[in-house]
Amino acid sequence: QYANKTFSVYDWIWKDSVQMDNYFQAFLKRSPSVQQVDAELQKATAMAKEIKRIQNATRIRSFIISAEQNKKQLVNECDLWTKRCLELIDQQTYQRLSHLLEHSQLFLERIDMVQYDRNSDGCFQFIFMEMKEIIIQIDMDLVNIANMQEVVRNRRDVQKEEENQGRWNSYEVKRRWQKLFQKLSHICQEKNIA
């Protein structure tokens, strides 16, 4: 009875990994701010601290009830919860970066396809205007992604080089878009259509 009352408020921690993934996928689909993500991660950290403050043992008449094992399990579950959330945030930011890279590749292919066509001025103007419109949104996306990566890095206490080894980061993707925009601007200036 004592254990049930004491630990019942932590029942949500026992969700299986599928429920946990579904919960965080739904959370990430809402495009949370960095502050919301950090607050979500702090829930489990605060919960672990709260659990550690529970008495290790309670005496009820002549019985001593130990809560130490339950506490260890719950603190471990809190850690798993945080790690899984960080993994999902990391996956999502990587997918978003991959999408932006693919998008830049499509723009590059469109530019290359019409670059040497004499009748391509209208096409270039359209591509240039389109890119001018989306480049601001891309910059905002990349700032958000960089902030999310920073949250993950700070929580995992991982060095920047280790985390991004063999993976794209937001700064590299931004550089690629900037080079692409500069290339398009240069071509448009040569053709006097900017």
XYZ file of C-alpha atoms in Angstrom:
194
model
C 0.000 0.000 0.000
C 2.801 2.411 0.972
C 4.773 1.723 -2.215
C 1.668 2.068 -4.377
C 0.809 5.471 -2.895
C 4.370 6.741 -2.939
C 5.214 5.719 -6.488
C 1.824 5.903 -8.240
C 2.473 9.508 -9.359
C 5.409 8.207 -11.416
C 3.383 5.653 -13.387
C 3.844 7.605 -16.632
C 7.578 6.835 -16.543
C 6.906 3.131 -17.086
C 5.648 3.654 -20.646
C 7.166 1.191 -23.074
C 9.479 2.423 -25.832
C 6.704 2.468 -28.470
C 4.484 4.663 -26.280
C 7.487 6.829 -25.494
C 8.345 7.237 -29.196
C 4.721 8.052 -30.037
C 4.598 10.634 -27.269
C 7.769 12.380 -28.433
C 6.901 12.120 -32.145
C 3.593 13.878 -31.395
C 5.499 16.456 -29.332
C 8.022 17.096 -32.125
C 5.282 17.343 -34.786
C 4.006 20.419 -32.970
C 7.334 22.097 -33.916
C 8.204 22.991 -30.329
C 10.505 25.877 -29.522
C 13.907 25.207 -27.991
C 12.498 26.358 -24.637
C 9.633 23.835 -24.888
C 12.068 21.037 -25.737
C 14.292 21.994 -22.830
C 11.271 22.133 -20.500
C 10.202 18.657 -21.672
C 13.671 17.299 -20.958
C 13.728 18.982 -17.555
C 10.542 17.139 -16.554
C 12.405 13.827 -16.357
C 15.429 15.423 -14.664
C 13.222 17.085 -12.044
C 11.323 13.825 -11.578
C 14.575 11.913 -10.955
C 15.599 14.458 -8.292
C 12.175 14.185 -6.677
C 12.393 10.382 -6.611
C 15.839 10.493 -5.012
C 14.366 12.527 -2.136
C 11.901 9.750 -1.223
C 12.914 7.966 1.987
C 14.825 4.746 1.393
C 12.851 2.918 4.051
C 9.691 3.414 6.055
C 8.736 1.719 9.298
C 5.115 0.621 9.618
C 4.697 -0.898 13.067
C 7.237 -3.718 13.168
C 7.783 -3.790 9.379
C 10.461 -1.887 7.507
C 9.545 -1.275 3.893
C 12.457 -0.551 1.581
C 11.937 1.749 -1.392
C 15.546 1.749 -2.518
C 15.110 -0.698 -5.418
C 12.001 1.089 -6.708
C 13.825 4.406 -6.529
C 16.770 3.064 -8.528
C 14.459 1.647 -11.182
C 12.488 4.873 -11.500
C 15.605 7.052 -11.693
C 16.924 4.708 -14.389
C 13.615 5.053 -16.280
C 13.902 8.851 -16.066
C 17.395 8.630 -17.569
C 16.118 6.362 -20.347
C 13.256 8.784 -20.989
C 15.698 11.683 -21.386
C 18.082 9.687 -23.601
C 15.257 8.566 -25.886
C 13.940 12.108 -26.193
C 17.436 13.318 -27.134
C 17.757 10.541 -29.727
C 14.441 11.502 -31.320
C 15.333 15.206 -31.384
C 18.682 14.310 -32.934
C 16.982 12.128 -35.570
C 14.468 14.838 -36.392
C 17.108 17.562 -36.797
C 19.184 15.267 -38.998
C 16.131 14.498 -41.180
C 15.380 18.208 -41.497
C 18.989 18.910 -42.514
C 18.885 16.064 -45.039
C 15.680 17.493 -46.512
C 17.274 20.946 -46.849
C 20.305 19.380 -48.544
C 18.100 17.502 -51.012
C 16.201 20.721 -51.681
C 19.464 22.581 -52.401
C 20.512 19.791 -54.768
C 17.241 20.164 -56.702
C 17.842 23.910 -57.028
C 21.374 23.262 -58.259
C 20.093 20.794 -60.868
C 17.507 23.327 -62.068
C 20.185 26.021 -62.374
C 22.577 23.712 -64.232
C 19.803 22.582 -66.559
C 18.969 26.104 -67.794
C 22.327 27.851 -67.324
C 23.500 27.563 -70.927
C 20.110 27.868 -72.595
C 19.869 31.179 -74.497
C 16.152 31.449 -73.792
C 16.519 30.811 -70.064
C 16.320 34.383 -68.721
C 12.691 33.997 -67.611
C 13.533 30.684 -65.953
C 16.460 32.202 -64.073
C 14.383 35.127 -62.912
C 11.718 32.731 -61.619
C 14.313 30.534 -59.842
C 16.010 33.615 -58.377
C 12.736 35.052 -57.029
C 11.748 31.649 -55.637
C 15.084 31.280 -53.876
C 14.932 34.806 -52.438
C 11.573 33.928 -50.895
C 12.630 30.625 -49.350
C 16.140 31.586 -48.216
C 14.737 33.559 -45.240
C 12.630 30.569 -44.145
C 15.637 28.270 -44.588
C 17.750 30.568 -42.391
C 15.082 30.469 -39.661
C 14.864 26.660 -39.947
C 18.628 26.351 -39.684
C 18.754 28.588 -36.597
C 16.073 26.400 -34.982
C 17.957 23.218 -35.951
C 21.247 24.627 -34.601
C 19.508 25.499 -31.315
C 18.021 21.998 -31.066
C 21.454 20.484 -31.755
C 22.862 22.686 -28.996
C 20.216 21.411 -26.550
C 21.116 17.818 -27.439
C 24.844 18.525 -27.187
C 24.499 20.247 -23.794
C 22.309 17.478 -22.391
C 24.530 14.711 -23.660
C 27.686 16.584 -22.724
C 29.180 15.572 -26.069
C 31.885 17.446 -27.889
C 30.787 19.150 -31.113
C 33.309 17.242 -33.243
C 32.240 13.850 -31.897
C 28.535 14.529 -32.306
C 28.781 15.697 -35.896
C 31.383 13.209 -37.059
C 30.262 11.969 -40.471
C 26.994 13.939 -40.290
C 25.807 17.218 -41.680
C 25.370 20.112 -39.301
C 23.303 23.260 -39.765
C 26.331 25.457 -40.496
C 27.470 23.280 -43.411
C 23.957 23.207 -44.848
C 23.699 26.990 -44.506
C 27.043 27.387 -46.316
C 25.777 25.210 -49.148
C 22.623 27.320 -49.542
C 24.674 30.538 -49.428
C 27.008 29.264 -52.160
C 24.026 28.247 -54.245
C 22.414 31.666 -53.806
C 25.708 33.402 -54.682
C 26.057 31.275 -57.813
C 22.522 32.112 -58.900
C 23.018 35.831 -58.114
C 26.229 35.855 -60.159
C 24.540 34.214 -63.170
C 21.601 36.629 -62.928
C 23.983 39.614 -62.800
C 25.810 38.324 -65.881
C 22.484 38.037 -67.679
C 21.241 41.393 -66.300
C 18.082 39.834 -64.864
C 18.555 40.249 -61.101
